[in-house]
């Protein structure tokens, strides 16, 4: 790696850290204003390099250990990082039908792509299904990103699809058929040009990841339709489009060279 490449990596890491600090301060400020709103709460933690910066911040702060009973993570990797930093964790599988309602005021995670409507493509790390579960259970999804992740339209980044191993060939067949069906509906001109399987990669739920590469980007409405269309294929567990209100981000902490830009649904 040459010096210019090193500076670019360091600059992006600094932006990610800035974004993580902004979300960190946002939560602390809300707690200081209304601590009662945090009673018996858990914090949802995502997966990836940006989420790791947030994990390291909260692990060094005793306030977060007092505010939240434990962290609920979207991947084993995040759990391991929190455990290594002595932050309490709990798994969703530890809860049962007689458990009190789980209160997760915030889910913190990054994005591979995000637009100004706070729709995202996630799943570059392969944890998309658990990310979507915890995000949907949370009151607010706080997205941490650097300026390179903001796009006008989604679709340049490959779309991850988690698939049952026994359904791989069926799913690939049905995905290829979408190109023909799309000529007749709202997804017209959205073309999948390549489907690749991640080799030697298994999700935390023991499934496969297929990455869909598109010829073009898609608008907000097409993203919503595409998310549901792919999920309707038998054998698909989930895909990495986060477009619906319950799963798209609520607040984006976007770190730029000129400081933090907050984009919110509020």
Coordinates of N, CA and C in Angstrom, one line a residue, residues 19 38 64 99 109 111 126 184 225 241:
X19 N -18.3 9.6 13.0 CA -19.7 9.3 12.9 C -20.1 8.5 14.2
X38 N -35.1 5.2 29.5 CA -34.1 4.1 29.2 C -34.3 3.0 30.2
X64 N -22.7 3.8 29.6 CA -23.4 2.9 28.8 C -23.7 1.6 29.5
X99 N -41.0 -14.1 28.5 CA -40.1 -13.0 28.9 C -40.8 -11.6 28.8
X109 N -25.7 0.8 13.5 CA -25.0 0.0 12.5 C -24.6 0.9 11.3
X111 N -23.7 1.2 6.9 CA -24.4 0.8 5.6 C -23.3 0.7 4.6
X126 N -22.2 -10.0 5.5 CA -23.0 -11.3 5.5 C -23.9 -11.5 6.7
X184 N -42.4 -6.4 -17.4 CA -43.8 -6.2 -17.4 C -44.3 -5.4 -16.1
X225 N -40.0 -2.4 -3.9 CA -40.6 -3.6 -4.6 C -39.5 -4.7 -4.8
X241 N -31.5 -5.3 1.2 CA -32.2 -4.0 1.0 C -33.0 -3.7 2.3

